Amino acid sequence: MENRRRVLLVAYNDAQILDIASPSSALELANRHGATPPYAVELGTLGRCAARSSAGIVLGAGCDLEAVGGHLDTLVVVGGAGYATAAADARLLAQVRRLARQSRRIASVCTGTYVLAAAGLLNNRRVTTHWRFGEQLAAQHPGVAVDVGPLHIRDGNIYTSAGVTSALDLTLSLIEDDHGPTLARAVARELVSYLHRPADQAQISMFLAAPPPGDRLVRDLAGYIAGHLSEDLSPRALAARAGVSTRHLTRLFTTHLGTTPSRAVRAARTEAAAHLVRSSALPLAAIARRCGFRSPQTLRQAFLDLYGVGGDRIRRMPDMPRPRGAARAQNPEP
């Protein structure tokens, strides 16, 4: 494998198959589009045992983790329903620690972050994981700075990513780091992907909890809002993006979401901020900036309007608070 970038994907039983398929497919396409040096991707397990994915599909491993020697370019630990068992497997953790010392960079997908944390590789690092598991990860590993806001995070030579499809975003970023944006865009086009989402795009929004709007224009704008919380999301900006008048935009949102564009944006920002408050140690000022609020004070008022409690109370609650009906009309703009 001389003159190749060796990439080792670490798998285990009940791994998420997309966590394996997304990186391996993207790297294979990078090779087809002329990656120089090319990637050499292997799937490794303990004892070279076949890994049964959480979807029931059995994957044959290409190598035994305990037999892997020499330099690795990238070590990737995948996630999936079996993450807790994997993170408690002393043999697996020993191999992950050993292989990390041989690797230029170390990455995880989704709950693969738990395995890296259990191996002691994430202490004093800022990391991410699937938003549903961030609070638990932070509680189990207080020395790890968990931030479930972004799709993926780089801290030194450690790369962590959010759930499932963000594996593709992370891999495209790795390809761009290695070979430049032109090759990364070529791979994204081949995968019929919308380029690749920036690392700091938000994982979560109110629109994941409710059925998607039936109107395509409103649905597209809802997705845009979710991924651009810190940008200009005024009715005028949204209407210009959709190519309609602000009056027509308001009619569409009222019909399909039961609220105005301003209130929909405020609710999306507030819910995303509440998730960050609960799943990270970020200060309120940083959360306010990330979610598009002008100040921590404005965010506090938004919490009171939507949930009836402040940020400190939200952080201490055993479960996410539920919105108390429609948010009040006061201060509709963040």
mmCIF file of C-alpha atoms in Angstrom:
data_model
loop_
_atom_site.group_PDB
_atom_site.id
_atom_site.type_symbol
_atom_site.label_atom_id
_atom_site.label_comp_id
_atom_site.label_asym_id
_atom_site.label_seq_id
_atom_site.Cartn_x
_atom_site.Cartn_y
_atom_site.Cartn_z
ATOM 1 C CA MET A 1 0.000 0.000 0.000
ATOM 2 C CA GLU A 2 2.921 2.328 -0.638
ATOM 3 C CA ASN A 3 1.982 5.766 -1.952
ATOM 4 C CA ARG A 4 -1.602 5.288 -0.762
ATOM 5 C CA ARG A 5 -3.546 6.887 2.050
ATOM 6 C CA ARG A 6 -4.506 3.960 4.267
ATOM 7 C CA VAL A 7 -7.954 4.412 5.782
ATOM 8 C CA LEU A 8 -9.145 1.870 8.337
ATOM 9 C CA LEU A 9 -12.829 1.718 9.289
ATOM 10 C CA VAL A 10 -13.365 0.060 12.674
ATOM 11 C CA ALA A 11 -16.626 -1.913 12.846
ATOM 12 C CA TYR A 12 -18.437 -4.149 15.328
ATOM 13 C CA ASN A 13 -21.763 -5.923 15.591
ATOM 14 C CA ASP A 14 -24.838 -3.695 15.228
ATOM 15 C CA ALA A 15 -22.847 -0.955 13.508
ATOM 16 C CA GLN A 16 -24.806 1.478 11.328
ATOM 17 C CA ILE A 17 -24.242 0.448 7.718
ATOM 18 C CA LEU A 18 -24.434 4.042 6.430
ATOM 19 C CA ASP A 19 -21.582 4.981 8.767
ATOM 20 C CA ILE A 20 -19.489 2.480 6.805
ATOM 21 C CA ALA A 21 -20.920 2.986 3.327
ATOM 22 C CA SER A 22 -20.771 6.798 3.239
ATOM 23 C CA PRO A 23 -17.013 7.180 3.919
ATOM 24 C CA SER A 24 -15.977 4.158 1.865
ATOM 25 C CA SER A 25 -18.110 5.146 -1.150
ATOM 26 C CA ALA A 26 -16.954 8.761 -1.094
ATOM 27 C CA LEU A 27 -13.286 7.764 -0.884
ATOM 28 C CA GLU A 28 -13.697 5.215 -3.684
ATOM 29 C CA LEU A 29 -15.210 7.940 -5.891
ATOM 30 C CA ALA A 30 -12.355 10.263 -4.964
ATOM 31 C CA ASN A 31 -9.980 7.650 -6.367
ATOM 32 C CA ARG A 32 -12.019 7.450 -9.588
ATOM 33 C CA HIS A 33 -11.752 11.210 -9.936
ATOM 34 C CA GLY A 34 -7.983 11.174 -9.619
ATOM 35 C CA ALA A 35 -7.103 11.423 -5.919
ATOM 36 C CA THR A 36 -3.304 11.363 -5.767
ATOM 37 C CA PRO A 37 -2.175 9.566 -3.719
ATOM 38 C CA PRO A 38 -5.304 7.397 -3.802
ATOM 39 C CA TYR A 39 -7.114 6.059 -0.754
ATOM 40 C CA ALA A 40 -6.834 2.410 0.294
ATOM 41 C CA VAL A 41 -9.870 1.651 2.451
ATOM 42 C CA GLU A 42 -10.190 -1.391 4.701
ATOM 43 C CA LEU A 43 -12.880 -2.577 7.108
ATOM 44 C CA GLY A 44 -11.440 -4.048 10.303
ATOM 45 C CA THR A 45 -12.930 -5.992 13.209
ATOM 46 C CA LEU A 46 -11.564 -7.956 16.126
ATOM 47 C CA GLY A 47 -10.469 -11.353 14.840
ATOM 48 C CA ARG A 48 -11.525 -10.356 11.319
ATOM 49 C CA CYS A 49 -15.010 -11.545 12.231
ATOM 50 C CA ALA A 50 -17.914 -10.587 10.005
ATOM 51 C CA ALA A 51 -19.847 -7.637 11.411
ATOM 52 C CA ARG A 52 -23.635 -7.856 11.446
ATOM 53 C CA SER A 53 -24.963 -4.353 10.854
ATOM 54 C CA SER A 54 -27.987 -3.020 12.718
ATOM 55 C CA ALA A 55 -29.906 -3.396 9.420
ATOM 56 C CA GLY A 56 -29.226 -7.147 9.440
ATOM 57 C CA ILE A 57 -26.733 -7.052 6.558
ATOM 58 C CA VAL A 58 -23.544 -8.958 7.356
ATOM 59 C CA LEU A 59 -20.292 -7.307 6.275
ATOM 60 C CA GLY A 60 -17.097 -9.253 5.761
ATOM 61 C CA ALA A 61 -14.081 -7.642 7.398
ATOM 62 C CA GLY A 62 -10.935 -7.189 5.377
ATOM 63 C CA CYS A 63 -8.519 -7.310 8.290
ATOM 64 C CA ASP A 64 -8.050 -8.256 11.928
ATOM 65 C CA LEU A 65 -7.541 -5.109 13.986
ATOM 66 C CA GLU A 66 -4.951 -6.842 16.143
ATOM 67 C CA ALA A 67 -2.851 -7.654 13.050
ATOM 68 C CA VAL A 68 -2.835 -4.163 11.538
ATOM 69 C CA GLY A 69 0.627 -2.640 11.579
ATOM 70 C CA GLY A 70 2.416 0.304 10.026
ATOM 71 C CA HIS A 71 1.302 3.854 9.471
ATOM 72 C CA LEU A 72 -2.351 4.703 8.901
ATOM 73 C CA ASP A 73 -3.499 7.900 7.284
ATOM 74 C CA THR A 74 -6.977 7.888 8.855
ATOM 75 C CA LEU A 75 -8.606 5.756 11.542
ATOM 76 C CA VAL A 76 -12.420 5.929 11.522
ATOM 77 C CA VAL A 77 -14.585 4.409 14.270
ATOM 78 C CA VAL A 78 -18.168 3.989 13.116
ATOM 79 C CA GLY A 79 -21.327 4.270 15.202
ATOM 80 C CA GLY A 80 -24.524 2.303 15.482
ATOM 81 C CA ALA A 81 -26.844 0.516 17.893
ATOM 82 C CA GLY A 82 -23.932 -1.582 19.217
ATOM 83 C CA TYR A 83 -21.903 1.426 20.360
ATOM 84 C CA ALA A 84 -22.343 0.795 24.122
ATOM 85 C CA THR A 85 -21.134 -2.813 23.880
ATOM 86 C CA ALA A 86 -18.228 -1.702 21.704
ATOM 87 C CA ALA A 87 -17.287 1.076 24.138
ATOM 88 C CA ALA A 88 -17.172 -1.487 26.962
ATOM 89 C CA ASP A 89 -15.000 -4.009 25.079
ATOM 90 C CA ALA A 90 -11.504 -3.809 26.573
ATOM 91 C CA ARG A 91 -9.908 -5.640 23.604
ATOM 92 C CA LEU A 92 -11.456 -3.266 21.107
ATOM 93 C CA LEU A 93 -10.480 -0.179 23.129
ATOM 94 C CA ALA A 94 -6.890 -1.411 23.384
ATOM 95 C CA GLN A 95 -6.689 -1.761 19.614
ATOM 96 C CA VAL A 96 -8.275 1.623 18.999
ATOM 97 C CA ARG A 97 -5.698 3.236 21.314
ATOM 98 C CA ARG A 98 -2.839 1.389 19.576
ATOM 99 C CA LEU A 99 -4.061 2.193 16.074
ATOM 100 C CA ALA A 100 -4.636 5.845 17.000
ATOM 101 C CA ARG A 101 -0.931 6.154 17.805
ATOM 102 C CA GLN A 102 -0.171 4.915 14.276
ATOM 103 C CA SER A 103 -2.613 7.288 12.565
ATOM 104 C CA ARG A 104 -2.199 10.771 11.137
ATOM 105 C CA ARG A 105 -5.783 11.567 12.060
ATOM 106 C CA ILE A 106 -8.578 9.883 13.993
ATOM 107 C CA ALA A 107 -12.277 10.217 13.230
ATOM 108 C CA SER A 108 -15.614 8.947 14.453
ATOM 109 C CA VAL A 109 -19.092 8.851 12.993
ATOM 110 C CA CYS A 110 -22.170 9.327 15.181
ATOM 111 C CA THR A 111 -21.921 7.231 18.379
ATOM 112 C CA GLY A 112 -18.461 6.046 17.397
ATOM 113 C CA THR A 113 -17.486 9.060 19.531
ATOM 114 C CA TYR A 114 -18.321 6.923 22.585
ATOM 115 C CA VAL A 115 -15.642 4.407 21.604
ATOM 116 C CA LEU A 116 -13.013 7.125 21.181
ATOM 117 C CA ALA A 117 -14.034 8.649 24.516
ATOM 118 C CA ALA A 118 -13.892 5.284 26.304
ATOM 119 C CA ALA A 119 -10.440 4.746 24.815
ATOM 120 C CA GLY A 120 -9.297 7.994 26.471
ATOM 121 C CA LEU A 121 -8.649 9.778 23.181
ATOM 122 C CA LEU A 122 -11.042 12.698 23.664
ATOM 123 C CA ASN A 123 -10.047 14.165 27.023
ATOM 124 C CA ASN A 124 -9.966 17.969 26.848
ATOM 125 C CA ARG A 125 -11.197 17.816 23.250
ATOM 126 C CA ARG A 126 -14.242 19.513 21.741
ATOM 127 C CA VAL A 127 -16.327 16.866 19.980
ATOM 128 C CA THR A 128 -19.757 16.192 18.564
ATOM 129 C CA THR A 129 -22.037 13.205 18.156
ATOM 130 C CA HIS A 130 -25.674 12.580 17.208
ATOM 131 C CA TRP A 131 -27.771 15.217 18.982
ATOM 132 C CA ARG A 132 -29.858 12.520 20.719
ATOM 133 C CA PHE A 133 -26.784 11.117 22.497
ATOM 134 C CA GLY A 134 -24.860 14.275 23.400
ATOM 135 C CA GLU A 135 -26.217 14.690 26.922
ATOM 136 C CA GLN A 136 -25.410 11.084 27.831
ATOM 137 C CA LEU A 137 -21.896 11.347 26.370
ATOM 138 C CA ALA A 138 -21.196 14.511 28.382
ATOM 139 C CA ALA A 139 -22.435 12.857 31.584
ATOM 140 C CA GLN A 140 -20.335 9.718 31.068
ATOM 141 C CA HIS A 141 -17.174 11.615 30.085
ATOM 142 C CA PRO A 142 -17.014 14.957 31.946
ATOM 143 C CA GLY A 143 -13.500 15.575 30.631
ATOM 144 C CA VAL A 144 -14.832 15.779 27.069
ATOM 145 C CA ALA A 145 -16.322 19.044 25.745
ATOM 146 C CA VAL A 146 -19.458 17.837 23.940
ATOM 147 C CA ASP A 147 -21.098 20.211 21.449
ATOM 148 C CA VAL A 148 -23.960 18.753 19.427
ATOM 149 C CA GLY A 149 -24.539 21.906 17.428
ATOM 150 C CA PRO A 150 -22.300 21.320 14.372
ATOM 151 C CA LEU A 151 -22.394 18.488 11.867
ATOM 152 C CA HIS A 152 -18.736 17.752 12.471
ATOM 153 C CA ILE A 153 -15.851 19.157 14.506
ATOM 154 C CA ARG A 154 -12.088 19.072 14.143
ATOM 155 C CA ASP A 155 -9.955 19.445 17.268
ATOM 156 C CA GLY A 156 -6.308 18.919 16.410
ATOM 157 C CA ASN A 157 -6.084 15.580 14.594
ATOM 158 C CA ILE A 158 -9.407 14.360 16.028
ATOM 159 C CA TYR A 159 -12.501 14.585 13.831
ATOM 160 C CA THR A 160 -15.965 13.757 15.154
ATOM 161 C CA SER A 161 -19.273 13.905 13.328
ATOM 162 C CA ALA A 162 -22.982 13.805 14.029
ATOM 163 C CA GLY A 163 -25.479 11.174 13.013
ATOM 164 C CA VAL A 164 -25.423 8.916 9.973
ATOM 165 C CA THR A 165 -25.526 11.139 6.853
ATOM 166 C CA SER A 166 -23.060 13.601 8.373
ATOM 167 C CA ALA A 167 -20.454 10.884 7.722
ATOM 168 C CA LEU A 168 -20.619 11.998 4.101
ATOM 169 C CA ASP A 169 -20.140 15.659 5.038
ATOM 170 C CA LEU A 170 -17.124 14.755 7.164
ATOM 171 C CA THR A 171 -15.598 12.577 4.441
ATOM 172 C CA LEU A 172 -16.046 15.285 1.812
ATOM 173 C CA SER A 173 -14.249 17.689 4.138
ATOM 174 C CA LEU A 174 -11.396 15.209 4.577
ATOM 175 C CA ILE A 175 -11.157 14.859 0.800
ATOM 176 C CA GLU A 176 -11.096 18.637 0.451
ATOM 177 C CA ASP A 177 -8.319 18.871 3.078
ATOM 178 C CA ASP A 178 -6.287 16.247 1.226
ATOM 179 C CA HIS A 179 -6.945 17.142 -2.416
ATOM 180 C CA GLY A 180 -8.696 20.509 -2.582
ATOM 181 C CA PRO A 181 -12.272 21.717 -3.152
ATOM 182 C CA THR A 182 -12.452 20.804 -6.860
ATOM 183 C CA LEU A 183 -12.121 17.081 -6.174
ATOM 184 C CA ALA A 184 -14.497 17.273 -3.192
ATOM 185 C CA ARG A 185 -17.132 18.967 -5.378
ATOM 186 C CA ALA A 186 -16.681 16.314 -8.074
ATOM 187 C CA VAL A 187 -17.321 13.566 -5.542
ATOM 188 C CA ALA A 188 -20.365 15.404 -4.157
ATOM 189 C CA ARG A 189 -21.809 15.735 -7.665
ATOM 190 C CA GLU A 190 -21.214 12.042 -8.360
ATOM 191 C CA LEU A 191 -23.087 11.195 -5.165
ATOM 192 C CA VAL A 192 -25.924 13.545 -6.179
ATOM 193 C CA SER A 193 -25.284 15.403 -2.951
ATOM 194 C CA TYR A 194 -26.008 19.081 -2.400
ATOM 195 C CA LEU A 195 -22.289 19.868 -2.433
ATOM 196 C CA HIS A 196 -21.355 19.263 1.168
ATOM 197 C CA ARG A 197 -22.828 20.970 4.166
ATOM 198 C CA PRO A 198 -20.501 23.177 6.223
ATOM 199 C CA ALA A 199 -19.238 21.760 9.505
ATOM 200 C CA ASP A 200 -21.102 24.312 11.614
ATOM 201 C CA GLN A 201 -24.503 23.693 10.050
ATOM 202 C CA ALA A 202 -27.005 22.939 12.804
ATOM 203 C CA GLN A 203 -27.976 19.300 13.426
ATOM 204 C CA ILE A 204 -31.378 19.979 14.901
ATOM 205 C CA SER A 205 -34.439 22.127 14.438
ATOM 206 C CA MET A 206 -38.102 22.237 15.287
ATOM 207 C CA PHE A 207 -38.895 20.816 11.857
ATOM 208 C CA LEU A 208 -37.414 17.425 12.755
ATOM 209 C CA ALA A 209 -40.028 16.999 15.480
ATOM 210 C CA ALA A 210 -43.076 17.796 13.332
ATOM 211 C CA PRO A 211 -44.303 16.439 9.995
ATOM 212 C CA PRO A 212 -42.651 18.332 7.104
ATOM 213 C CA PRO A 213 -44.798 21.031 5.503
ATOM 214 C CA GLY A 214 -46.860 19.819 2.549
ATOM 215 C CA ASP A 215 -46.002 22.791 0.348
ATOM 216 C CA ARG A 216 -42.663 22.325 -1.420
ATOM 217 C CA LEU A 217 -41.626 25.971 -1.158
ATOM 218 C CA VAL A 218 -42.347 26.063 2.581
ATOM 219 C CA ARG A 219 -40.608 22.706 3.037
ATOM 220 C CA ASP A 220 -37.503 23.961 1.238
ATOM 221 C CA LEU A 221 -37.451 27.145 3.307
ATOM 222 C CA ALA A 222 -37.906 25.150 6.507
ATOM 223 C CA GLY A 223 -34.839 23.115 5.620
ATOM 224 C CA TYR A 224 -32.915 26.272 4.795
ATOM 225 C CA ILE A 225 -33.871 27.855 8.130
ATOM 226 C CA ALA A 226 -32.735 24.746 10.008
ATOM 227 C CA GLY A 227 -29.292 24.865 8.400
ATOM 228 C CA HIS A 228 -28.682 28.620 8.565
ATOM 229 C CA LEU A 229 -29.870 29.702 12.001
ATOM 230 C CA SER A 230 -27.185 32.348 12.455
ATOM 231 C CA GLU A 231 -27.832 34.054 9.100
ATOM 232 C CA ASP A 232 -30.346 36.672 7.944
ATOM 233 C CA LEU A 233 -33.705 34.918 8.121
ATOM 234 C CA SER A 234 -35.914 37.974 8.006
ATOM 235 C CA PRO A 235 -39.178 37.670 6.031
ATOM 236 C CA ARG A 236 -37.666 39.856 3.327
ATOM 237 C CA ALA A 237 -34.569 37.618 3.003
ATOM 238 C CA LEU A 238 -36.650 34.423 2.975
ATOM 239 C CA ALA A 239 -39.088 35.853 0.423
ATOM 240 C CA ALA A 240 -36.211 36.895 -1.837
ATOM 241 C CA ARG A 241 -34.725 33.421 -1.585
ATOM 242 C CA ALA A 242 -38.064 31.845 -2.515
ATOM 243 C CA GLY A 243 -38.812 34.369 -5.267
ATOM 244 C CA VAL A 244 -42.144 35.468 -3.776
ATOM 245 C CA SER A 245 -43.451 38.590 -2.064
ATOM 246 C CA THR A 246 -43.285 38.862 1.728
ATOM 247 C CA ARG A 247 -47.080 38.955 1.784
ATOM 248 C CA HIS A 248 -47.327 35.685 -0.158
ATOM 249 C CA LEU A 249 -44.630 34.147 2.058
ATOM 250 C CA THR A 250 -46.654 35.022 5.145
ATOM 251 C CA ARG A 251 -49.776 33.441 3.624
ATOM 252 C CA LEU A 252 -47.862 30.232 2.834
ATOM 253 C CA PHE A 253 -46.381 29.941 6.334
ATOM 254 C CA THR A 254 -49.711 30.677 7.992
ATOM 255 C CA THR A 255 -51.461 28.054 5.858
ATOM 256 C CA HIS A 256 -48.869 25.273 6.113
ATOM 257 C CA LEU A 257 -47.156 25.931 9.450
ATOM 258 C CA GLY A 258 -49.855 27.815 11.309
ATOM 259 C CA THR A 259 -47.528 30.704 12.108
ATOM 260 C CA THR A 260 -45.744 33.639 10.521
ATOM 261 C CA PRO A 261 -42.226 33.429 9.061
ATOM 262 C CA SER A 262 -40.774 35.506 11.922
ATOM 263 C CA ARG A 263 -42.318 33.304 14.589
ATOM 264 C CA ALA A 264 -41.284 30.119 12.770
ATOM 265 C CA VAL A 265 -37.682 31.329 12.635
ATOM 266 C CA ARG A 266 -37.746 32.368 16.290
ATOM 267 C CA ALA A 267 -39.161 28.984 17.350
ATOM 268 C CA ALA A 268 -36.549 27.089 15.287
ATOM 269 C CA ARG A 269 -33.740 29.136 16.810
ATOM 270 C CA THR A 270 -35.119 28.750 20.327
ATOM 271 C CA GLU A 271 -35.512 24.978 20.108
ATOM 272 C CA ALA A 272 -32.025 24.551 18.654
ATOM 273 C CA ALA A 273 -30.649 26.716 21.470
ATOM 274 C CA ALA A 274 -32.500 24.647 24.078
ATOM 275 C CA HIS A 275 -30.928 21.449 22.716
ATOM 276 C CA LEU A 276 -27.477 23.063 22.889
ATOM 277 C CA VAL A 277 -28.084 24.240 26.450
ATOM 278 C CA ARG A 278 -28.932 20.682 27.483
ATOM 279 C CA SER A 279 -26.237 18.836 25.555
ATOM 280 C CA SER A 280 -23.207 21.106 25.822
ATOM 281 C CA ALA A 281 -21.293 23.240 28.282
ATOM 282 C CA LEU A 282 -21.273 26.223 25.919
ATOM 283 C CA PRO A 283 -22.027 29.568 27.591
ATOM 284 C CA LEU A 284 -25.344 31.186 26.775
ATOM 285 C CA ALA A 285 -23.624 33.957 24.800
ATOM 286 C CA ALA A 286 -22.016 31.425 22.444
ATOM 287 C CA ILE A 287 -25.285 29.543 22.027
ATOM 288 C CA ALA A 288 -27.109 32.803 21.290
ATOM 289 C CA ARG A 289 -24.627 33.693 18.528
ATOM 290 C CA ARG A 290 -24.727 30.226 16.991
ATOM 291 C CA CYS A 291 -28.516 30.183 16.877
ATOM 292 C CA GLY A 292 -28.936 33.698 15.492
ATOM 293 C CA PHE A 293 -29.964 35.703 18.571
ATOM 294 C CA ARG A 294 -28.616 39.204 19.004
ATOM 295 C CA SER A 295 -27.767 38.753 22.683
ATOM 296 C CA PRO A 296 -28.061 36.306 25.608
ATOM 297 C CA GLN A 297 -30.857 38.495 26.971
ATOM 298 C CA THR A 298 -32.885 38.064 23.776
ATOM 299 C CA LEU A 299 -32.357 34.289 23.981
ATOM 300 C CA ARG A 300 -33.488 34.223 27.626
ATOM 301 C CA GLN A 301 -36.697 36.001 26.633
ATOM 302 C CA ALA A 302 -37.218 33.538 23.786
ATOM 303 C CA PHE A 303 -36.900 30.633 26.251
ATOM 304 C CA LEU A 304 -39.481 32.239 28.521
ATOM 305 C CA ASP A 305 -41.841 32.876 25.601
ATOM 306 C CA LEU A 306 -41.633 29.336 24.201
ATOM 307 C CA TYR A 307 -41.092 27.207 27.306
ATOM 308 C CA GLY A 308 -41.949 29.428 30.258
ATOM 309 C CA VAL A 309 -38.548 28.804 31.872
ATOM 310 C CA GLY A 310 -35.036 30.199 31.488
ATOM 311 C CA GLY A 311 -31.876 28.585 30.178
ATOM 312 C CA ASP A 312 -30.518 27.549 33.595
ATOM 313 C CA ARG A 313 -33.726 25.701 34.360
ATOM 314 C CA ILE A 314 -33.701 24.017 30.944
ATOM 315 C CA ARG A 315 -30.157 22.757 31.592
ATOM 316 C CA ARG A 316 -31.230 21.167 34.889
ATOM 317 C CA MET A 317 -34.503 19.608 33.706
ATOM 318 C CA PRO A 318 -34.537 15.790 33.287
ATOM 319 C CA ASP A 319 -36.185 16.092 29.852
ATOM 320 C CA MET A 320 -36.528 18.684 27.130
ATOM 321 C CA PRO A 321 -39.296 21.150 28.019
ATOM 322 C CA ARG A 322 -42.384 21.192 25.848
ATOM 323 C CA PRO A 323 -43.487 24.429 24.177
ATOM 324 C CA ARG A 324 -46.377 25.988 26.061
ATOM 325 C CA GLY A 325 -48.631 26.474 23.052
ATOM 326 C CA ALA A 326 -47.851 29.148 20.503
ATOM 327 C CA ALA A 327 -45.053 31.500 21.447
ATOM 328 C CA ARG A 328 -46.283 34.934 22.417
ATOM 329 C CA ALA A 329 -46.223 37.601 19.735
ATOM 330 C CA GLN A 330 -43.955 39.976 21.643
ATOM 331 C CA ASN A 331 -40.488 40.543 20.205
ATOM 332 C CA PRO A 332 -41.016 38.350 17.138
ATOM 333 C CA GLU A 333 -37.625 39.248 15.723
ATOM 334 C CA PRO A 334 -34.572 37.766 17.542
#
